[in-house]
mmCIF file of C-alpha atoms in Angstrom:
data_model
loop_
_atom_site.group_PDB
_atom_site.id
_atom_site.type_symbol
_atom_site.label_atom_id
_atom_site.label_comp_id
_atom_site.label_asym_id
_atom_site.label_seq_id
_atom_site.Cartn_x
_atom_site.Cartn_y
_atom_site.Cartn_z
ATOM 1 C CA MET A 1328 279.588 67.128 95.931
ATOM 2 C CA ASN A 1329 279.683 70.837 96.803
ATOM 3 C CA ARG A 1330 276.042 71.387 95.899
ATOM 4 C CA PRO A 1331 273.711 71.163 98.917
ATOM 5 C CA LEU A 1332 271.228 68.265 98.887
ATOM 6 C CA LEU A 1333 267.664 69.559 99.345
ATOM 7 C CA ILE A 1334 264.514 67.420 99.770
ATOM 8 C CA PHE A 1335 261.066 68.931 99.247
ATOM 9 C CA SER A 1336 257.566 67.511 99.120
ATOM 10 C CA GLY A 1337 254.331 68.263 97.369
ATOM 11 C CA GLN A 1338 250.997 67.588 99.071
ATOM 12 C CA SER A 1339 250.420 64.031 97.836
ATOM 13 C CA ASN A 1340 252.597 62.033 100.241
ATOM 14 C CA ARG A 1341 254.395 64.168 102.815
ATOM 15 C CA PRO A 1342 254.878 61.278 105.293
ATOM 16 C CA LEU A 1343 256.994 59.381 102.739
ATOM 17 C CA ALA A 1344 258.989 62.530 101.907
ATOM 18 C CA GLN A 1345 259.554 63.145 105.621
ATOM 19 C CA ALA A 1346 260.735 59.543 106.097
ATOM 20 C CA ILE A 1347 263.118 59.870 103.135
ATOM 21 C CA ALA A 1348 264.565 63.099 104.546
ATOM 22 C CA GLU A 1349 264.986 61.518 107.994
ATOM 23 C CA ALA A 1350 266.745 58.504 106.455
ATOM 24 C CA LEU A 1351 269.181 60.942 104.839
ATOM 25 C CA GLY A 1352 269.643 62.847 108.086
ATOM 26 C CA LEU A 1353 268.228 66.012 106.523
ATOM 27 C CA PRO A 1354 265.318 68.297 107.359
ATOM 28 C CA LEU A 1355 262.457 68.317 104.871
ATOM 29 C CA GLY A 1356 262.633 71.570 102.921
ATOM 30 C CA LYS A 1357 260.034 74.256 103.552
ATOM 31 C CA SER A 1358 257.566 75.123 100.815
ATOM 32 C CA THR A 1359 254.041 76.503 100.592
ATOM 33 C CA THR A 1360 251.146 75.427 98.373
ATOM 34 C CA GLN A 1361 247.945 77.455 98.368
ATOM 35 C CA ARG A 1362 244.750 77.507 96.334
ATOM 36 C CA PHE A 1363 243.310 80.861 95.313
ATOM 37 C CA ALA A 1364 239.579 81.628 95.204
ATOM 38 C CA ASN A 1365 239.586 81.069 91.433
ATOM 39 C CA ASP A 1366 240.953 77.515 92.021
ATOM 40 C CA ASN A 1367 244.467 78.400 90.780
ATOM 41 C CA LEU A 1368 247.362 76.812 92.654
ATOM 42 C CA PHE A 1369 250.244 78.832 94.065
ATOM 43 C CA VAL A 1370 253.579 77.324 95.151
ATOM 44 C CA ARG A 1371 256.598 78.943 96.766
ATOM 45 C CA PHE A 1372 259.833 77.662 98.287
ATOM 46 C CA GLU A 1373 260.538 79.186 101.679
ATOM 47 C CA GLU A 1374 264.335 78.826 101.551
ATOM 48 C CA SER A 1375 267.167 79.372 99.102
ATOM 49 C CA LEU A 1376 267.642 76.772 96.349
ATOM 50 C CA ARG A 1377 270.546 78.515 94.596
ATOM 51 C CA GLU A 1378 272.995 75.927 93.180
ATOM 52 C CA GLY A 1379 271.200 73.206 95.162
ATOM 53 C CA ASP A 1380 270.639 69.585 94.144
ATOM 54 C CA VAL A 1381 266.867 69.580 94.571
ATOM 55 C CA PHE A 1382 264.672 66.471 94.877
ATOM 56 C CA ILE A 1383 260.887 67.001 94.878
ATOM 57 C CA VAL A 1384 258.789 64.063 96.127
ATOM 58 C CA GLN A 1385 255.294 63.798 94.653
ATOM 59 C CA SER A 1386 253.144 60.741 93.911
ATOM 60 C CA PHE A 1387 250.372 60.921 91.325
ATOM 61 C CA THR A 1388 247.598 59.989 93.749
ATOM 62 C CA PRO A 1389 244.042 61.398 93.788
ATOM 63 C CA PRO A 1390 243.397 64.191 93.034
ATOM 64 C CA VAL A 1391 245.934 63.305 90.339
ATOM 65 C CA GLN A 1392 245.597 66.471 88.256
ATOM 66 C CA ASP A 1393 246.160 68.731 91.283
ATOM 67 C CA HIS A 1394 249.250 66.799 92.331
ATOM 68 C CA LEU A 1395 250.627 66.730 88.795
ATOM 69 C CA MET A 1396 250.142 70.489 88.385
ATOM 70 C CA GLU A 1397 251.700 71.154 91.781
ATOM 71 C CA LEU A 1398 254.777 69.124 90.827
ATOM 72 C CA LEU A 1399 255.153 70.953 87.504
ATOM 73 C CA MET A 1400 254.898 74.307 89.276
ATOM 74 C CA MET A 1401 257.429 73.282 91.930
ATOM 75 C CA ILE A 1402 259.900 72.145 89.256
ATOM 76 C CA ASP A 1403 259.456 75.416 87.374
ATOM 77 C CA ALA A 1404 259.833 77.456 90.574
ATOM 78 C CA ALA A 1405 262.987 75.539 91.537
ATOM 79 C CA LYS A 1406 264.595 76.171 88.152
ATOM 80 C CA GLY A 1407 263.610 79.826 88.379
ATOM 81 C CA ALA A 1408 265.253 79.968 91.826
ATOM 82 C CA SER A 1409 268.586 78.877 90.267
ATOM 83 C CA ALA A 1410 268.630 75.266 91.486
ATOM 84 C CA ALA A 1411 271.604 73.489 89.887
ATOM 85 C CA ARG A 1412 269.609 70.314 89.250
ATOM 86 C CA VAL A 1413 265.995 69.281 89.867
ATOM 87 C CA THR A 1414 264.948 65.648 90.170
ATOM 88 C CA ALA A 1415 261.255 64.735 90.163
ATOM 89 C CA VAL A 1416 260.832 61.875 92.628
ATOM 90 C CA ILE A 1417 257.559 60.201 91.607
ATOM 91 C CA PRO A 1418 257.069 57.078 93.775
ATOM 92 C CA TYR A 1419 253.735 56.320 92.075
ATOM 93 C CA PHE A 1420 253.520 57.295 88.380
ATOM 94 C CA SER A 1421 249.850 56.512 87.746
ATOM 95 C CA TYR A 1422 249.788 57.586 84.097
ATOM 96 C CA ALA A 1423 252.270 54.821 83.226
ATOM 97 C CA ARG A 1424 249.173 52.775 82.341
ATOM 98 C CA SER A 1425 248.487 55.081 79.366
ATOM 99 C CA ASP A 1426 251.515 53.919 77.399
ATOM 100 C CA LYS A 1427 250.085 53.084 73.963
ATOM 101 C CA LYS A 1428 247.316 53.896 71.522
ATOM 102 C CA ASP A 1429 245.137 50.811 71.939
ATOM 103 C CA ALA A 1430 241.900 52.535 70.888
ATOM 104 C CA PRO A 1431 241.042 55.192 68.279
ATOM 105 C CA ARG A 1432 241.335 58.890 69.112
ATOM 106 C CA ILE A 1433 242.952 58.592 72.536
ATOM 107 C CA SER A 1434 245.949 60.259 74.143
ATOM 108 C CA ILE A 1435 249.169 58.407 74.953
ATOM 109 C CA THR A 1436 249.143 60.262 78.251
ATOM 110 C CA ALA A 1437 252.337 58.807 79.706
ATOM 111 C CA ARG A 1438 254.259 60.423 76.842
ATOM 112 C CA LEU A 1439 252.428 63.708 77.422
ATOM 113 C CA ILE A 1440 253.355 63.675 81.127
ATOM 114 C CA ALA A 1441 256.987 62.987 80.211
ATOM 115 C CA ASP A 1442 256.931 66.001 77.887
ATOM 116 C CA LEU A 1443 255.366 68.202 80.569
ATOM 117 C CA LEU A 1444 257.946 67.232 83.201
ATOM 118 C CA GLN A 1445 260.788 67.985 80.824
ATOM 119 C CA THR A 1446 259.247 71.280 79.684
ATOM 120 C CA ALA A 1447 258.816 72.333 83.330
ATOM 121 C CA GLY A 1448 262.562 71.861 83.761
ATOM 122 C CA ALA A 1449 263.100 68.463 85.405
ATOM 123 C CA ASP A 1450 266.672 67.251 84.886
ATOM 124 C CA ARG A 1451 265.928 63.655 85.811
ATOM 125 C CA VAL A 1452 263.179 61.414 87.231
ATOM 126 C CA LEU A 1453 263.269 58.841 90.030
ATOM 127 C CA THR A 1454 260.300 56.485 90.196
ATOM 128 C CA MET A 1455 259.281 52.975 91.279
ATOM 129 C CA THR A 1456 257.599 49.980 89.611
ATOM 130 C CA LEU A 1457 256.116 51.505 86.485
ATOM 131 C CA HIS A 1458 253.068 49.597 85.262
ATOM 132 C CA SER A 1459 254.623 49.748 81.786
ATOM 133 C CA PRO A 1460 258.452 49.917 81.943
ATOM 134 C CA GLN A 1461 258.588 51.104 78.317
ATOM 135 C CA VAL A 1462 257.489 54.534 79.577
ATOM 136 C CA HIS A 1463 261.258 55.055 80.000
ATOM 137 C CA GLY A 1464 261.398 55.615 76.256
ATOM 138 C CA PHE A 1465 259.165 58.691 76.447
ATOM 139 C CA PHE A 1466 261.837 60.654 78.346
ATOM 140 C CA LYS A 1467 264.882 62.418 76.932
ATOM 141 C CA ILE A 1468 266.259 62.888 80.458
ATOM 142 C CA PRO A 1469 267.650 60.164 82.779
ATOM 143 C CA VAL A 1470 265.051 57.993 84.513
ATOM 144 C CA ASP A 1471 265.975 55.786 87.476
ATOM 145 C CA HIS A 1472 263.384 53.049 87.926
ATOM 146 C CA LEU A 1473 263.491 51.395 91.351
ATOM 147 C CA SER A 1474 261.896 48.062 92.207
ATOM 148 C CA ALA A 1475 260.054 47.211 95.419
ATOM 149 C CA GLU A 1476 260.828 43.517 94.924
ATOM 150 C CA PRO A 1477 263.422 43.308 97.760
ATOM 151 C CA VAL A 1478 260.914 44.839 100.197
ATOM 152 C CA ILE A 1479 258.078 42.545 99.072
ATOM 153 C CA ALA A 1480 260.345 39.464 99.116
ATOM 154 C CA ASN A 1481 261.398 40.261 102.681
ATOM 155 C CA TYR A 1482 257.738 40.651 103.686
ATOM 156 C CA PHE A 1483 256.791 37.234 102.332
ATOM 157 C CA ALA A 1484 259.931 35.596 103.755
ATOM 158 C CA THR A 1485 259.259 36.877 107.268
ATOM 159 C CA ARG A 1486 255.450 36.649 107.257
ATOM 160 C CA VAL A 1487 254.747 33.317 105.542
ATOM 161 C CA ASP A 1488 256.019 29.740 105.824
ATOM 162 C CA LEU A 1489 257.618 29.290 102.402
ATOM 163 C CA GLU A 1490 257.953 25.508 102.677
ATOM 164 C CA ASN A 1491 254.687 24.972 100.827
ATOM 165 C CA ALA A 1492 254.085 28.236 98.969
ATOM 166 C CA VAL A 1493 253.673 29.348 95.366
ATOM 167 C CA VAL A 1494 254.025 32.808 93.801
ATOM 168 C CA VAL A 1495 251.039 33.825 91.662
ATOM 169 C CA ALA A 1496 250.847 36.453 88.920
ATOM 170 C CA PRO A 1497 247.257 37.827 88.881
ATOM 171 C CA ASP A 1498 247.434 38.224 85.091
ATOM 172 C CA ALA A 1499 249.776 37.468 82.211
ATOM 173 C CA GLY A 1500 251.155 41.010 82.269
ATOM 174 C CA ASP A 1501 252.592 40.410 85.734
ATOM 175 C CA LEU A 1502 254.392 37.188 84.794
ATOM 176 C CA LYS A 1503 257.848 38.758 84.532
ATOM 177 C CA ARG A 1504 257.509 40.474 87.914
ATOM 178 C CA ALA A 1505 256.154 37.337 89.601
ATOM 179 C CA SER A 1506 258.785 35.139 87.969
ATOM 180 C CA SER A 1507 261.575 37.330 89.335
ATOM 181 C CA LEU A 1508 260.107 37.168 92.847
ATOM 182 C CA ALA A 1509 259.646 33.398 92.584
ATOM 183 C CA ARG A 1510 263.329 32.997 91.667
ATOM 184 C CA ARG A 1511 264.378 35.202 94.557
ATOM 185 C CA LEU A 1512 262.317 33.164 97.034
ATOM 186 C CA GLY A 1513 263.041 29.792 95.401
ATOM 187 C CA LEU A 1514 259.351 29.052 94.844
ATOM 188 C CA PRO A 1515 257.250 27.676 91.963
ATOM 189 C CA LEU A 1516 255.167 30.009 89.819
ATOM 190 C CA ALA A 1517 251.520 30.091 88.764
ATOM 191 C CA PHE A 1518 249.504 32.684 86.878
ATOM 192 C CA ILE A 1519 245.905 33.634 86.205
ATOM 193 C CA ASP A 1520 244.568 34.424 82.746
ATOM 194 C CA LYS A 1521 241.877 37.075 83.056
ATOM 195 C CA GLU A 1522 239.600 39.155 80.884
ATOM 196 C CA ARG A 1523 238.994 42.801 81.765
ATOM 197 C CA VAL A 1524 235.260 43.572 81.631
ATOM 198 C CA SER A 1525 235.574 47.235 82.684
ATOM 199 C CA ASP A 1526 237.858 49.566 84.586
ATOM 200 C CA THR A 1527 236.665 48.059 87.882
ATOM 201 C CA GLU A 1528 235.733 44.467 86.952
ATOM 202 C CA VAL A 1529 237.616 41.458 85.614
ATOM 203 C CA ARG A 1530 236.716 37.844 84.834
ATOM 204 C CA VAL A 1531 239.064 34.901 85.492
ATOM 205 C CA ARG A 1532 239.316 32.545 82.524
ATOM 206 C CA MET A 1533 242.058 30.106 83.530
ATOM 207 C CA LEU A 1534 244.526 29.269 86.304
ATOM 208 C CA VAL A 1535 247.865 27.856 85.155
ATOM 209 C CA GLY A 1536 249.995 26.139 87.783
ATOM 210 C CA GLU A 1537 249.555 23.980 90.888
ATOM 211 C CA VAL A 1538 248.155 25.738 93.957
ATOM 212 C CA GLU A 1539 246.142 23.012 95.722
ATOM 213 C CA GLY A 1540 247.096 22.743 99.384
ATOM 214 C CA LYS A 1541 249.620 25.583 99.039
ATOM 215 C CA THR A 1542 249.943 29.097 100.411
ATOM 216 C CA ALA A 1543 249.468 31.385 97.413
ATOM 217 C CA LEU A 1544 251.449 34.629 97.285
ATOM 218 C CA ILE A 1545 249.964 37.129 94.830
ATOM 219 C CA VAL A 1546 252.310 39.874 93.621
ATOM 220 C CA ASP A 1547 251.116 42.869 91.603
ATOM 221 C CA ASP A 1548 252.331 46.344 90.686
ATOM 222 C CA GLU A 1549 249.301 48.118 92.142
ATOM 223 C CA ILE A 1550 245.939 47.595 93.791
ATOM 224 C CA SER A 1551 243.369 50.174 92.721
ATOM 225 C CA THR A 1552 239.733 49.082 93.081
ATOM 226 C CA ALA A 1553 240.874 45.568 94.129
ATOM 227 C CA GLY A 1554 238.618 43.953 91.510
ATOM 228 C CA SER A 1555 241.464 41.937 89.977
ATOM 229 C CA LEU A 1556 242.806 40.991 93.397
ATOM 230 C CA VAL A 1557 239.504 39.711 94.753
ATOM 231 C CA GLU A 1558 238.783 37.675 91.605
ATOM 232 C CA ALA A 1559 242.268 36.164 91.798
ATOM 233 C CA VAL A 1560 241.834 35.250 95.469
ATOM 234 C CA GLU A 1561 238.473 33.605 94.770
ATOM 235 C CA ALA A 1562 239.954 31.612 91.872
ATOM 236 C CA LEU A 1563 242.874 30.424 94.016
ATOM 237 C CA MET A 1564 240.637 29.368 96.904
ATOM 238 C CA GLN A 1565 238.363 27.477 94.507
ATOM 239 C CA ALA A 1566 241.434 25.734 93.118
ATOM 240 C CA GLY A 1567 242.283 24.462 96.591
ATOM 241 C CA ALA A 1568 244.799 26.975 97.906
ATOM 242 C CA LYS A 1569 245.244 26.710 101.673
ATOM 243 C CA GLU A 1570 245.467 30.493 102.164
ATOM 244 C CA VAL A 1571 246.267 33.572 100.105
ATOM 245 C CA TYR A 1572 248.502 36.561 100.805
ATOM 246 C CA ALA A 1573 248.941 39.509 98.447
ATOM 247 C CA ALA A 1574 251.517 42.256 98.062
ATOM 248 C CA ALA A 1575 251.765 45.188 95.682
ATOM 249 C CA THR A 1576 254.066 48.144 95.258
ATOM 250 C CA HIS A 1577 251.298 50.738 95.045
ATOM 251 C CA GLY A 1578 248.297 50.537 97.372
ATOM 252 C CA VAL A 1579 246.005 53.076 95.723
ATOM 253 C CA TYR A 1580 242.811 51.598 97.254
ATOM 254 C CA VAL A 1581 240.096 53.660 95.545
ATOM 255 C CA GLY A 1582 236.342 53.128 95.207
ATOM 256 C CA PRO A 1583 235.168 49.828 96.707
ATOM 257 C CA ALA A 1584 238.714 48.525 97.318
ATOM 258 C CA LEU A 1585 238.698 48.498 101.129
ATOM 259 C CA GLU A 1586 235.257 46.872 101.326
ATOM 260 C CA ARG A 1587 236.204 44.250 98.749
ATOM 261 C CA ILE A 1588 239.387 43.348 100.607
ATOM 262 C CA ALA A 1589 237.596 43.188 103.968
ATOM 263 C CA ASN A 1590 234.995 40.781 102.541
ATOM 264 C CA SER A 1591 237.530 38.679 100.646
ATOM 265 C CA PRO A 1592 239.057 35.436 101.976
ATOM 266 C CA VAL A 1593 242.546 36.923 101.466
ATOM 267 C CA LYS A 1594 244.617 36.588 104.619
ATOM 268 C CA GLU A 1595 246.560 39.846 104.352
ATOM 269 C CA VAL A 1596 247.283 42.534 101.750
ATOM 270 C CA ALA A 1597 250.559 44.442 101.908
ATOM 271 C CA ALA A 1598 251.516 47.528 99.938
ATOM 272 C CA THR A 1599 254.357 50.007 100.166
ATOM 273 C CA ASP A 1600 254.012 53.633 101.165
ATOM 274 C CA THR A 1601 254.453 55.046 97.636
ATOM 275 C CA CYS A 1602 250.812 56.035 98.153
ATOM 276 C CA PRO A 1603 249.540 57.324 101.518
ATOM 277 C CA PRO A 1604 248.677 54.243 103.638
ATOM 278 C CA LYS A 1605 245.066 53.443 104.419
ATOM 279 C CA ALA A 1606 243.770 51.580 107.443
ATOM 280 C CA GLY A 1607 242.015 48.233 107.304
ATOM 281 C CA PRO A 1608 241.938 44.979 109.294
ATOM 282 C CA LYS A 1609 243.796 43.064 106.558
ATOM 283 C CA LEU A 1610 246.058 45.854 105.313
ATOM 284 C CA LYS A 1611 249.775 46.125 106.024
ATOM 285 C CA THR A 1612 252.158 48.906 104.981
ATOM 286 C CA LEU A 1613 255.759 48.310 103.915
ATOM 287 C CA THR A 1614 258.085 51.301 103.734
ATOM 288 C CA VAL A 1615 260.329 52.066 100.768
ATOM 289 C CA ALA A 1616 261.726 55.278 102.286
ATOM 290 C CA PRO A 1617 265.202 53.761 102.910
ATOM 291 C CA LEU A 1618 265.341 52.559 99.300
ATOM 292 C CA PHE A 1619 264.487 56.009 97.934
ATOM 293 C CA ALA A 1620 266.885 57.652 100.386
ATOM 294 C CA GLU A 1621 269.741 55.422 99.208
ATOM 295 C CA ALA A 1622 268.922 56.120 95.559
ATOM 296 C CA ILE A 1623 268.812 59.883 96.179
ATOM 297 C CA TRP A 1624 272.128 59.781 98.031
ATOM 298 C CA ARG A 1625 273.798 57.865 95.183
ATOM 299 C CA ILE A 1626 272.363 60.186 92.527
ATOM 300 C CA HIS A 1627 273.557 63.194 94.519
ATOM 301 C CA ARG A 1628 277.074 61.762 94.747
ATOM 302 C CA GLY A 1629 277.147 60.652 91.115
ATOM 303 C CA GLU A 1630 277.272 56.946 92.019
ATOM 304 C CA SER A 1631 275.587 53.983 90.334
ATOM 305 C CA VAL A 1632 272.053 53.082 91.411
ATOM 306 C CA SER A 1633 271.808 49.940 89.253
ATOM 307 C CA SER A 1634 272.113 47.618 92.267
ATOM 308 C CA LEU A 1635 268.888 49.121 93.633
ATOM 309 C CA PHE A 1636 266.833 48.208 90.571
ATOM 310 C CA THR A 1637 266.322 44.597 91.722
#
C-alpha cells in the first residue's frame, strides 16, 4: 500500500494505543485535545494526514460522552485534513448494550452511535467483543469484530490446572461465548440463570451443570459494577466449587466493583486492556494490543482478518 499508515489516540486509553503503535513499529501520531472555558472540546492533528490510512483508537469509557464526542471530532478533522481512509478503532463499545427497544419511549442508542460515526466520516470500524453482536447490522460501513477468546483461553490454560475445571457462563446470554471457550479448552460447560434486579444488582435463580469439587472458570464480555460476577462466584462456591477464576474482555470496574471483588471469594479476575487497567490485589490485566496491531496491519494491506475473529 502506498498510503502511509497512521495511528492516533483519543484520551480514553492512550496506553493501549501506544502499545498498538509499538507492536506495528510505528510512532503514535501527535494530536491535541483541549477543553475551552465554556466546556467545548477542541481537537487538532499535529501532523499531515493527507492521503493517509488513519486509525483512531478510542474506547467508550467514562466519561463516555466526552470520549465519544472527541472521537467524532477527530474523525471529522481527519476527513477534513484529506485522509484517504479513517478507521474508528473502538476496543470497548459500551453502547452495544442499547441494541433494542425493550421498554417504551427509549432510544436504541447503539444504532444512533453507528449513525453518528458514519456521519462524522468513518470509513470502517474495528472493535472487540460487542455485548450484542447484532449491532453490526446498524452500520452501513465495514465492521471488523475481534474476539478476545484466544487471549482469555491462553490465560486460563497457563494459570489454572485444567484437569478438573469447568467453564461457567454467568448468565444465559453468555452461553455461546462460554461454549466456544469450553470447546477450545476441552472442558465441560455450566451456566447460571439469573434475574436482574437493577443496573447494579442481580439475583441467581438456578445453576445448571456440575461444579462440585471443580475449579470454575467464569467468562464474561465485561465486568462493570461486578454485581453479576460476585453473585455468580457466591453461587458456585455454595454449589461446592473448589475455587473460582474469572476473565472478561472489558474490565470497566465502576462504582463498587473493586471493593466487591476484593471481598469476594474469587481467586483472581482477569480482564484485557480494552479499558484502562485498574489496580487491585485480585486483578490481572491481559493485553490485546498485538491482536489489534495485527488486525490493523491486515486492514491496511487489504488482507483478510477473519482468522482473528476467533
